[in-house]
Short mmCIF file of C-alpha atoms in Angstrom, two decimals:
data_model
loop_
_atom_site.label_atom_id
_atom_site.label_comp_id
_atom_site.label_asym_id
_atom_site.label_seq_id
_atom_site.Cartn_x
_atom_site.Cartn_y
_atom_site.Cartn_z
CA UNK A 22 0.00 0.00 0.00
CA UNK A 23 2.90 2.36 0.53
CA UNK A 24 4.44 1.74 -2.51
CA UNK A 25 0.93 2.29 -4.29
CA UNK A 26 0.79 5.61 -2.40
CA UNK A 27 4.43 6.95 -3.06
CA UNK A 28 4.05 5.85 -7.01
CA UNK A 29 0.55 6.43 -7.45
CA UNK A 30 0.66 9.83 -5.61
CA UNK A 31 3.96 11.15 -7.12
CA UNK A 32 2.22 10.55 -10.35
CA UNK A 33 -0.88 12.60 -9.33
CA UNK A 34 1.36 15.48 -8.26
CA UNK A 35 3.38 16.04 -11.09
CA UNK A 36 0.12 16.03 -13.10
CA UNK A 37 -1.65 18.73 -10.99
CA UNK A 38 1.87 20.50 -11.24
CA UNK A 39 1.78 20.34 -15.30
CA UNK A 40 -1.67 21.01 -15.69
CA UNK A 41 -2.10 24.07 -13.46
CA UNK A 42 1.45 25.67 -13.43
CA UNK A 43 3.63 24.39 -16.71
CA UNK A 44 1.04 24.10 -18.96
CA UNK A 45 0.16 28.20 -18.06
CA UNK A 46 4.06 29.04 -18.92
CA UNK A 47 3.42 27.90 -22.28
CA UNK A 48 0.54 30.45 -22.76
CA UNK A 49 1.86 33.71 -24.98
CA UNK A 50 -1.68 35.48 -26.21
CA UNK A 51 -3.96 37.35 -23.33
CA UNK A 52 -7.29 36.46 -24.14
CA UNK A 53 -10.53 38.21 -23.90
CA UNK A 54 -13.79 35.87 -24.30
CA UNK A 55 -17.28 37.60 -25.64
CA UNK A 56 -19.69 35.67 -24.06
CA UNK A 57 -19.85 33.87 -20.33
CA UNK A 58 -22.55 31.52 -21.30
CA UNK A 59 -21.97 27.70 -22.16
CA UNK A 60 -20.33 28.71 -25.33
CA UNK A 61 -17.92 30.94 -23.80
CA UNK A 62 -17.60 28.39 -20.79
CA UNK A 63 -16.68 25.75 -22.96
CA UNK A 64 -14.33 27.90 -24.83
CA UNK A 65 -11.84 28.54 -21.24
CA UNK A 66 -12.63 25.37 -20.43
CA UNK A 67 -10.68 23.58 -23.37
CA UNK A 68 -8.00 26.62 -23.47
CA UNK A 69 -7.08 25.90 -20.05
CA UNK A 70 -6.95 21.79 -20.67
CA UNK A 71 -5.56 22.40 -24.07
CA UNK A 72 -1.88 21.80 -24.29
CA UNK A 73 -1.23 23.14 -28.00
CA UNK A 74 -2.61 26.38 -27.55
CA UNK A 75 -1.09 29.60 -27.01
CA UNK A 76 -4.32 31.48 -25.68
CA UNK A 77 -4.61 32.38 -22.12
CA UNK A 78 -8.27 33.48 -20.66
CA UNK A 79 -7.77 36.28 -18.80
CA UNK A 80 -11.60 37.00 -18.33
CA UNK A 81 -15.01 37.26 -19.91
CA UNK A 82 -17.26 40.51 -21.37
CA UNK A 83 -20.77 39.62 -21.64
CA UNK A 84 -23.98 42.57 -21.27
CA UNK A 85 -26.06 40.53 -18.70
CA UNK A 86 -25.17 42.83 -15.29
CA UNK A 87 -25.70 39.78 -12.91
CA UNK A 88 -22.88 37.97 -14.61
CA UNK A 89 -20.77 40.78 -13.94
CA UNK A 90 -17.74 40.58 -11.29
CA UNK A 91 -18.12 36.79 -10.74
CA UNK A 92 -15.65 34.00 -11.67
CA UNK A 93 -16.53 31.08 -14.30
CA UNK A 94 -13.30 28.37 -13.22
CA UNK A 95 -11.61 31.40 -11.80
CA UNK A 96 -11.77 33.70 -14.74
CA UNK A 97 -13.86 36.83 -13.81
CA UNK A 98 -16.45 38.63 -15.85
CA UNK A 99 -14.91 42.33 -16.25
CA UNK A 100 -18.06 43.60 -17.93
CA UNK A 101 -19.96 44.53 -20.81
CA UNK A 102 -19.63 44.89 -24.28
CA UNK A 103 -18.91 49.04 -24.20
CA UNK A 104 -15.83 48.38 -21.98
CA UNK A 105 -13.95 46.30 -24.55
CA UNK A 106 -11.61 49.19 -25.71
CA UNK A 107 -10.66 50.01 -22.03
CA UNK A 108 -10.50 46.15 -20.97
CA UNK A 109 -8.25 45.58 -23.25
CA UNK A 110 -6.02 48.36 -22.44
CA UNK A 111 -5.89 47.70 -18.31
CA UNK A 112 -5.38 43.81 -18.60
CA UNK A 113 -3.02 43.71 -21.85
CA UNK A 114 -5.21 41.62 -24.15
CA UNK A 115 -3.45 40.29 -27.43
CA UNK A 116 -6.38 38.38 -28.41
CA UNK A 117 -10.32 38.43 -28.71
CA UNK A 118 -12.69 35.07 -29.29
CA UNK A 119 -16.57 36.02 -29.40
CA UNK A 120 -17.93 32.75 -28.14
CA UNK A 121 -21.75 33.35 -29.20
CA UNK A 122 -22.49 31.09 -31.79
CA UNK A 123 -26.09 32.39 -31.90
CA UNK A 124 -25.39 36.03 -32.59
CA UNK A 125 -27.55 37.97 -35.40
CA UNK A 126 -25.42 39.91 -38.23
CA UNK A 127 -26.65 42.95 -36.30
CA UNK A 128 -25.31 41.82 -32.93
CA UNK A 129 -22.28 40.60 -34.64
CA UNK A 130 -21.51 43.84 -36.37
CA UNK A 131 -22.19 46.38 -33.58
CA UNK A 132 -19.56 43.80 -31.00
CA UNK A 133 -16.83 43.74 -33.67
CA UNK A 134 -17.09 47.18 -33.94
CA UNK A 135 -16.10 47.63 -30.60
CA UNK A 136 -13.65 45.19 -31.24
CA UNK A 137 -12.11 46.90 -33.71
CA UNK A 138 -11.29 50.02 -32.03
CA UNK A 139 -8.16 47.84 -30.00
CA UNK A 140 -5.31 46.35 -31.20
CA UNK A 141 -6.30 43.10 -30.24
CA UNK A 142 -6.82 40.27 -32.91
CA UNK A 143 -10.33 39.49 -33.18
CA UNK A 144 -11.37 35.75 -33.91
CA UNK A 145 -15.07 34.28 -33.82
CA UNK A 146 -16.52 31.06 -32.78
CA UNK A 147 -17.70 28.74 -35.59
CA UNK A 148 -21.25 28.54 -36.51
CA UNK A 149 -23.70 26.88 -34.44
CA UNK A 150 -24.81 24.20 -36.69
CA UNK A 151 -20.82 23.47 -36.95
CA UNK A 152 -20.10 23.11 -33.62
CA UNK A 153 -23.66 20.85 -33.59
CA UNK A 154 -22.79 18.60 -36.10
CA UNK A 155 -19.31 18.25 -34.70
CA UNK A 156 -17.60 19.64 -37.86
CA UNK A 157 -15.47 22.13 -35.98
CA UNK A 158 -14.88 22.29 -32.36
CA UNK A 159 -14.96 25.28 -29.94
CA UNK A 160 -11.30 25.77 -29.82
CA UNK A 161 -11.21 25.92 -33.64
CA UNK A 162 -11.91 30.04 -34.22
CA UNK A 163 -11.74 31.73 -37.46
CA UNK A 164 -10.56 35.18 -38.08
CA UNK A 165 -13.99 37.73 -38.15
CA UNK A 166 -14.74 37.47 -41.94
CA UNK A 167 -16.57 41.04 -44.20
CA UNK A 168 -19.00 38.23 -44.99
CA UNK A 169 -20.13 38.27 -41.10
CA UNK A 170 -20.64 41.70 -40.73
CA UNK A 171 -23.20 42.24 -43.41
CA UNK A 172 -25.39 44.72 -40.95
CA UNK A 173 -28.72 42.17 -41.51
CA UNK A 174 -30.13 38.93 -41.17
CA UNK A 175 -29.62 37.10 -44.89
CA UNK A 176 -33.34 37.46 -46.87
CA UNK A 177 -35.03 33.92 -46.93
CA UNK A 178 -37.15 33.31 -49.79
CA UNK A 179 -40.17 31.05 -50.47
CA UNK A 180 -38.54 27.73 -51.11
CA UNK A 181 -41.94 26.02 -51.86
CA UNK A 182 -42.74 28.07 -55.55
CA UNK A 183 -38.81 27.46 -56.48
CA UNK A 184 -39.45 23.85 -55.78
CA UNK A 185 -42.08 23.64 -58.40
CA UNK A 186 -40.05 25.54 -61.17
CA UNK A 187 -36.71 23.23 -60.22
CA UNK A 188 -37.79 19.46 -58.69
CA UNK A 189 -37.39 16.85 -61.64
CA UNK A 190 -36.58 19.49 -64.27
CA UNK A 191 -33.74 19.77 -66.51
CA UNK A 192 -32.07 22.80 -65.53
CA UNK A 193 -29.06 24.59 -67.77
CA UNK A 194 -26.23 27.45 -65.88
CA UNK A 195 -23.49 28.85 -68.28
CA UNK A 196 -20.49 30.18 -66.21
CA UNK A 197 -21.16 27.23 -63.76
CA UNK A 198 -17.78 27.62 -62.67
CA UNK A 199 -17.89 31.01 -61.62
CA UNK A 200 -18.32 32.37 -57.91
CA UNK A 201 -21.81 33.21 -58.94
CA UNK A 202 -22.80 30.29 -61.49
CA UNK A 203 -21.19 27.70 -58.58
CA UNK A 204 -23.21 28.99 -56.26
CA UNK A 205 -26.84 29.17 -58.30
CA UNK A 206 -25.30 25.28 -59.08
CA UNK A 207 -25.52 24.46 -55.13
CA UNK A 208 -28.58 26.01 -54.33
CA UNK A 209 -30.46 24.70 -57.40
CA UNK A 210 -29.35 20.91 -56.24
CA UNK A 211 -30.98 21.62 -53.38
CA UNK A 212 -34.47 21.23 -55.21
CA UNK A 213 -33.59 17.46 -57.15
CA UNK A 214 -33.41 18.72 -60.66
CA UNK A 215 -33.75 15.36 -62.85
CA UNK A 216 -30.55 16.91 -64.48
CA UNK A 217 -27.98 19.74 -63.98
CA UNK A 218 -26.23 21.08 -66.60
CA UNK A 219 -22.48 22.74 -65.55
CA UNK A 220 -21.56 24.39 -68.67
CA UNK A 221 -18.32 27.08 -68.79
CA UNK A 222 -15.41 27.53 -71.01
CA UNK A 223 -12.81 26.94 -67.79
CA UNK A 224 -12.43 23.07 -67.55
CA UNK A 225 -10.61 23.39 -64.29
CA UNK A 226 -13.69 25.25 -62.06
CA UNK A 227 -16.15 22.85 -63.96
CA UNK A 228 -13.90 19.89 -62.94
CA UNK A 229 -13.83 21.36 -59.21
CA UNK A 230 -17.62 22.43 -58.83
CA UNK A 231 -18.96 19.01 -60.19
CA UNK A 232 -16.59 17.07 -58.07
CA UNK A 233 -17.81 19.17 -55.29
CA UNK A 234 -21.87 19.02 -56.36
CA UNK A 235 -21.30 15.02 -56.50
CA UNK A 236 -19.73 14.80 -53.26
CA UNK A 237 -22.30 16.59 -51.49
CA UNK A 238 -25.36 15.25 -53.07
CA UNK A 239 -24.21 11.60 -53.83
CA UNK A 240 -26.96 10.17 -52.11
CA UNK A 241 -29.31 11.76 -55.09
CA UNK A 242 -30.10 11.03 -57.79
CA UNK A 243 -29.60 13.87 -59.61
CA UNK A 244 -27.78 13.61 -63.29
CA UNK A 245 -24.36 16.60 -62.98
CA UNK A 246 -22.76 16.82 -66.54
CA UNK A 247 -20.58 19.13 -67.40
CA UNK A 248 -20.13 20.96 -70.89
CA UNK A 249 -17.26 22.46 -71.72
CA UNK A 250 -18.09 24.84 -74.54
CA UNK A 251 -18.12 28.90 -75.31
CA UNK A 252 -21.33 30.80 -75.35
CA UNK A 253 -19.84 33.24 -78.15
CA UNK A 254 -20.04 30.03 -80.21
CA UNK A 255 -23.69 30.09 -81.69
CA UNK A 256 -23.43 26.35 -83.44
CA UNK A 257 -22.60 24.91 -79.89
CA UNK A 258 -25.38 26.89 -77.52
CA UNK A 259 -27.86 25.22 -80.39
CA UNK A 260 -26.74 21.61 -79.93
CA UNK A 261 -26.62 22.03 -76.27
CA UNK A 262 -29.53 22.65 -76.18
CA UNK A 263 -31.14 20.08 -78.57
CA UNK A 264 -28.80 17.64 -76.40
CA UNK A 265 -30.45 18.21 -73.51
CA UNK A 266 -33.42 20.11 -73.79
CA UNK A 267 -33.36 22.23 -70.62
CA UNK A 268 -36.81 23.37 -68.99
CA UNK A 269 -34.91 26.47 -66.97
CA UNK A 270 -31.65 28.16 -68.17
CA UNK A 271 -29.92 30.79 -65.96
CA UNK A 272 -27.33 33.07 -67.89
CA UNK A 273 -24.40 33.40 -65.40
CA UNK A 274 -21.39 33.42 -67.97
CA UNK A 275 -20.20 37.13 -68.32
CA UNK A 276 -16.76 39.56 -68.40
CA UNK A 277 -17.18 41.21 -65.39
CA UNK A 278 -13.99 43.27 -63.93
CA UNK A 279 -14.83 46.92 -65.00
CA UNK A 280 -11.22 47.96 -65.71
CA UNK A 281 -10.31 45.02 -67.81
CA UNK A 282 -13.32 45.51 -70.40
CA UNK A 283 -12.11 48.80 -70.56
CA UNK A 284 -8.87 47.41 -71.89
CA UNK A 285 -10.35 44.67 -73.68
CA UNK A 286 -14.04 46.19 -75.22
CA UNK A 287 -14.24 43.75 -78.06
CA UNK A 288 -14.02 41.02 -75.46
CA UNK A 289 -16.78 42.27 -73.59
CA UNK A 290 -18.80 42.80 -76.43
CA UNK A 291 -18.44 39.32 -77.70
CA UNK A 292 -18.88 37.49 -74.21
CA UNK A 293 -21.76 39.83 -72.74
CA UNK A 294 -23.86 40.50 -75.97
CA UNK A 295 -23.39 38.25 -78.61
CA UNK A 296 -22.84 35.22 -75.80
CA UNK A 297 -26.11 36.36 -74.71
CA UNK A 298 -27.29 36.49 -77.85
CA UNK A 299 -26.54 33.03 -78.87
CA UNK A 300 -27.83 31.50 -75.22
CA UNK A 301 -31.12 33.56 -75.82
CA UNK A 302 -32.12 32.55 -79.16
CA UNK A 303 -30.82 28.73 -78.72
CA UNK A 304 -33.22 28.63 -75.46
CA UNK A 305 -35.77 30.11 -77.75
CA UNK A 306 -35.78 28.20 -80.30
CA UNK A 307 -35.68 24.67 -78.53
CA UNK A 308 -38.79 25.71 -76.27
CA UNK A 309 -37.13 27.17 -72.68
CA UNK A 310 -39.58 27.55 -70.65
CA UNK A 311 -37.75 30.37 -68.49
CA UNK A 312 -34.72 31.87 -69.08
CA UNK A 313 -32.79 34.29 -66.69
CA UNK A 314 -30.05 36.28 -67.43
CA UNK A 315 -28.17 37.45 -64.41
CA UNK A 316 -26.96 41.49 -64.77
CA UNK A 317 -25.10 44.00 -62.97
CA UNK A 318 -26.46 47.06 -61.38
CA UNK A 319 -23.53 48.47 -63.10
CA UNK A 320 -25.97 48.59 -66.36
CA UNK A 321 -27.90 51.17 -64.66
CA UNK A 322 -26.58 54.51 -66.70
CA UNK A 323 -23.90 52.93 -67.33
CA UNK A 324 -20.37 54.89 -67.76
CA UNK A 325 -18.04 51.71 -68.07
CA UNK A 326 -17.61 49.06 -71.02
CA UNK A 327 -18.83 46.40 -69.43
CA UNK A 328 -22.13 48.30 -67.81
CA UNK A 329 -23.00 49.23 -71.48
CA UNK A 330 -22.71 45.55 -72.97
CA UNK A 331 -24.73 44.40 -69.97
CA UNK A 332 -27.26 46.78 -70.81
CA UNK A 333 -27.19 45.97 -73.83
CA UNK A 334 -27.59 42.50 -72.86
CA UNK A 335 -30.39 43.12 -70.75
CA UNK A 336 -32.20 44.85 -74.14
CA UNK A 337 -31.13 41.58 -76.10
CA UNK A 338 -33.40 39.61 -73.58
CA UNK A 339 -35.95 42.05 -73.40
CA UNK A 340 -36.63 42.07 -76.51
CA UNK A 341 -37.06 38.20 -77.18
CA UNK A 342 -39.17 37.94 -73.95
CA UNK A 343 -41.99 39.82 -76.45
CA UNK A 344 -41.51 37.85 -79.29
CA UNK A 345 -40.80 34.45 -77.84
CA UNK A 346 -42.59 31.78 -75.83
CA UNK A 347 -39.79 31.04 -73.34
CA UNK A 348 -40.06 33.84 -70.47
CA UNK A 349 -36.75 36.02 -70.69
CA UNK A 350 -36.20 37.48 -67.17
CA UNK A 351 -33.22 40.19 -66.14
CA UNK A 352 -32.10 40.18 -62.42
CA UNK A 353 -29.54 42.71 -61.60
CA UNK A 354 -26.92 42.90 -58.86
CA UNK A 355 -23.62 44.52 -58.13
CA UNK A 356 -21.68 44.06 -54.63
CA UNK A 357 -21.79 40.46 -53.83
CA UNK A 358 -19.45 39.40 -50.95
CA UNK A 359 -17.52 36.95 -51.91
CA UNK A 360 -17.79 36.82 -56.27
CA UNK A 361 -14.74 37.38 -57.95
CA UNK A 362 -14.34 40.95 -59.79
CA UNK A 363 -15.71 41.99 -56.13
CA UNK A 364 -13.96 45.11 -54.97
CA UNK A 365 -13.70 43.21 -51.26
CA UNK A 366 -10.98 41.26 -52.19
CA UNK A 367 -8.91 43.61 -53.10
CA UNK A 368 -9.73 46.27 -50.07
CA UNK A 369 -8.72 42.99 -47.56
CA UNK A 370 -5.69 42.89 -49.62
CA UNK A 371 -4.59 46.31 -48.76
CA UNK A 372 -5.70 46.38 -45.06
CA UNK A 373 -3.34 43.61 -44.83
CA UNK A 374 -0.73 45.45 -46.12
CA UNK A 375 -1.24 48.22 -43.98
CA UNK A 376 -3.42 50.49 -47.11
CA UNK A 377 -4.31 53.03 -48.63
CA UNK A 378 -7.44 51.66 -49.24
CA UNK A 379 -8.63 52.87 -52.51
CA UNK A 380 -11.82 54.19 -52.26
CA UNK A 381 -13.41 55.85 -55.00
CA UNK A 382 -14.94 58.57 -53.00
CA UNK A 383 -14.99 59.63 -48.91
CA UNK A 384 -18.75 59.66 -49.53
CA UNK A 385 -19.08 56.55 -51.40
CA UNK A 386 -21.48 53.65 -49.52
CA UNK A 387 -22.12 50.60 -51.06
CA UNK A 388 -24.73 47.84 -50.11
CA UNK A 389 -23.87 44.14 -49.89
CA UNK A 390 -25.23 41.16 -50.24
CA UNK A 391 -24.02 37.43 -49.98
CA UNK A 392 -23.17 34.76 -52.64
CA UNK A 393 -26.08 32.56 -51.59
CA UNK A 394 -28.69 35.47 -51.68
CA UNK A 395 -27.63 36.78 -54.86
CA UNK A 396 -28.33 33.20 -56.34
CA UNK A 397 -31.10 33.02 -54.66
CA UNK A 398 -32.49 35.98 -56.00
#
């Protein structure tokens, strides 16, 4: 029994030792936590048992005033969310986590601007249904991403009347490999098309988004097939379509970076009009039932290259919508988080290397939306 005791307990000590004393040596980042509810509980909790991080809990913010000055496993709550800035400053914090995985866009926005005005690094807590379906865990944060602080709740629309235009139809999206045309792809499996066409002149995001579209849905038994092909190429739009006879088409294949078309204008015209042109009258002519072309607010007056072959574009489809049996519809949108040609890329780009940030005008305000509602919409 004493030889139990001696090995058994010297065994016990050195563990309480490297738990509660070495393993805090090892910690380099100060850490604020946004949130003392289970999330943010279950945050300190596996950065104090966690041996490969580098984040130490200092304390916790959260708005609910009973919470305030007591300890959660002997980290204290220092207050709300207005005394970030000043927390920050009086305890040293290198680091930020906002451990509410149930936050609104709103809520999100208006905490990370208070974030913001310290030096600390701001991460965020996966999403909910991440953490739920055990995809991520709570130690894994991401950085705060533009696409989070969108100021609203994302619009929802009524899933029930797409159904009935999509469910066991044929459907048809040029520029399926694009950020837009991928993302109409996803959201359009979603309603069990009997087939999805994936057509686009760039084998390699074809390759990638029907590799991706077959992984996700393989337990459907939806038809992906992908078409390599060019929409300025009239003779190949018409056998596409006789191939496979498409009930919807949507139009996503277009030149889009403004300052490129304005190098390149005979590109632009060739892509955006005449591609349109040859899409339009091939869906036409093999009885479409609805075609939609996806625009750019940019063809509102428009002062560039590419906002004038859009518009033109938009005309093209106009016009056929009077003279043709398939229904020709235009939706237009400009600043989608995310796309590529979107002028967020390139603003993250030069925050990160400490600016300027080249804004066209002091005064200028744009309005966002996301990847998935654009597509929805």
């Amino acid at each position: 029994m004493l030889l139990v005791l001696i090995i058994g307990g010297s065994r016990f000590c050195w563990r309480i030792y490297r738990d509660l004393y070495l393993s805090r040596l090892t910690f380099s980042k100060r850490t604020l936590i946004i949130g003392a509810g289970s999330a943010g509980t279950m945050v300190a909790r596996q950065l104090l048992k966690s041996k490969e991080s580098d984040l130490q809990p200092v304390g916790f913010i959260d708005d609910d005033t009973k919470k305030h000055h007591l300890d959660i496993m002997g980290i204290p709550v220092l207050g709300g969310v207005g005394k970030i800035d000043a927390i920050v400053k009086k305890f040293k914090i290198d680091n930020i986590v906002i451990a509410i995985p149930s936050l609104s866009r709103k809520e999100l926005n208006s905490i990370f601007k208070e974030c913001a005005k310290t030096d600390a690094k701001t991460q965020i807590l996966p999403m909910l249904e991440d953490l739920m379906t055990g995809k991520l865990s709570v130690n894994q944060f991401r950085d705060v991403q533009v696409e989070d602080l969108l100021g609203r709740d994302p619009i929802v629309l009524n899933d029930d009347k797409i159904s009935e235009d999509i469910t066991n139809k044929v459907v048809l999206v040029t520029g399926a490999g694009g950020s837009i045309g991928s993302e109409i792809c996803r959201q359009i499996a979603q309603f069990n098309p009997e087939k999805l066409v994936l057509l686009g002149h760039g084998e390699n995001s074809i390759y990638s988004i029907e590799l991706e579209l077959k992984e996700s849905f393989r337990d459907s038994s939806i038809e992906f097939i992908p078409v390599i092909a060019e929409i300025q190429d009239a003779k190949k739009m018409m056998s596409v379509m006789e191939t496979f006879l498409p009930d919807v088409v949507y139009h996503a294949a277009a030149h889009k970076h403004v300052p490129l078309m304005e190098r390149n204008p005979e590109e632009a015209v060739k892509n955006n009009m005449i591609g349109t042109l040859n899409v339009a009258n091939a869906a036409s002519w093999h009885g479409v039932k609805t075609f939609v072309m996806i625009s750019s607010d940019k063809a509102v007056n428009p002062t560039s290259v590419m906002g004038a072959t859009k518009r033109l574009a938009e005309m093209i489809v106009q016009h056929m919508d009077e003279s043709s049996n398939t229904k020709f519809v235009a939706v237009r949108f400009g600043n989608v988080l995310g796309s590529r040609g979107s002028v967020i890329p390139l603003f993250k780009r030069q925050i990160e290397k400490g600016g300027p940030v080249t804004v066209t005008h002091p005064e200028m305000v744009r309005y966002f939306m996301t990847i998935p509602e654009a597509s929805s919409w």
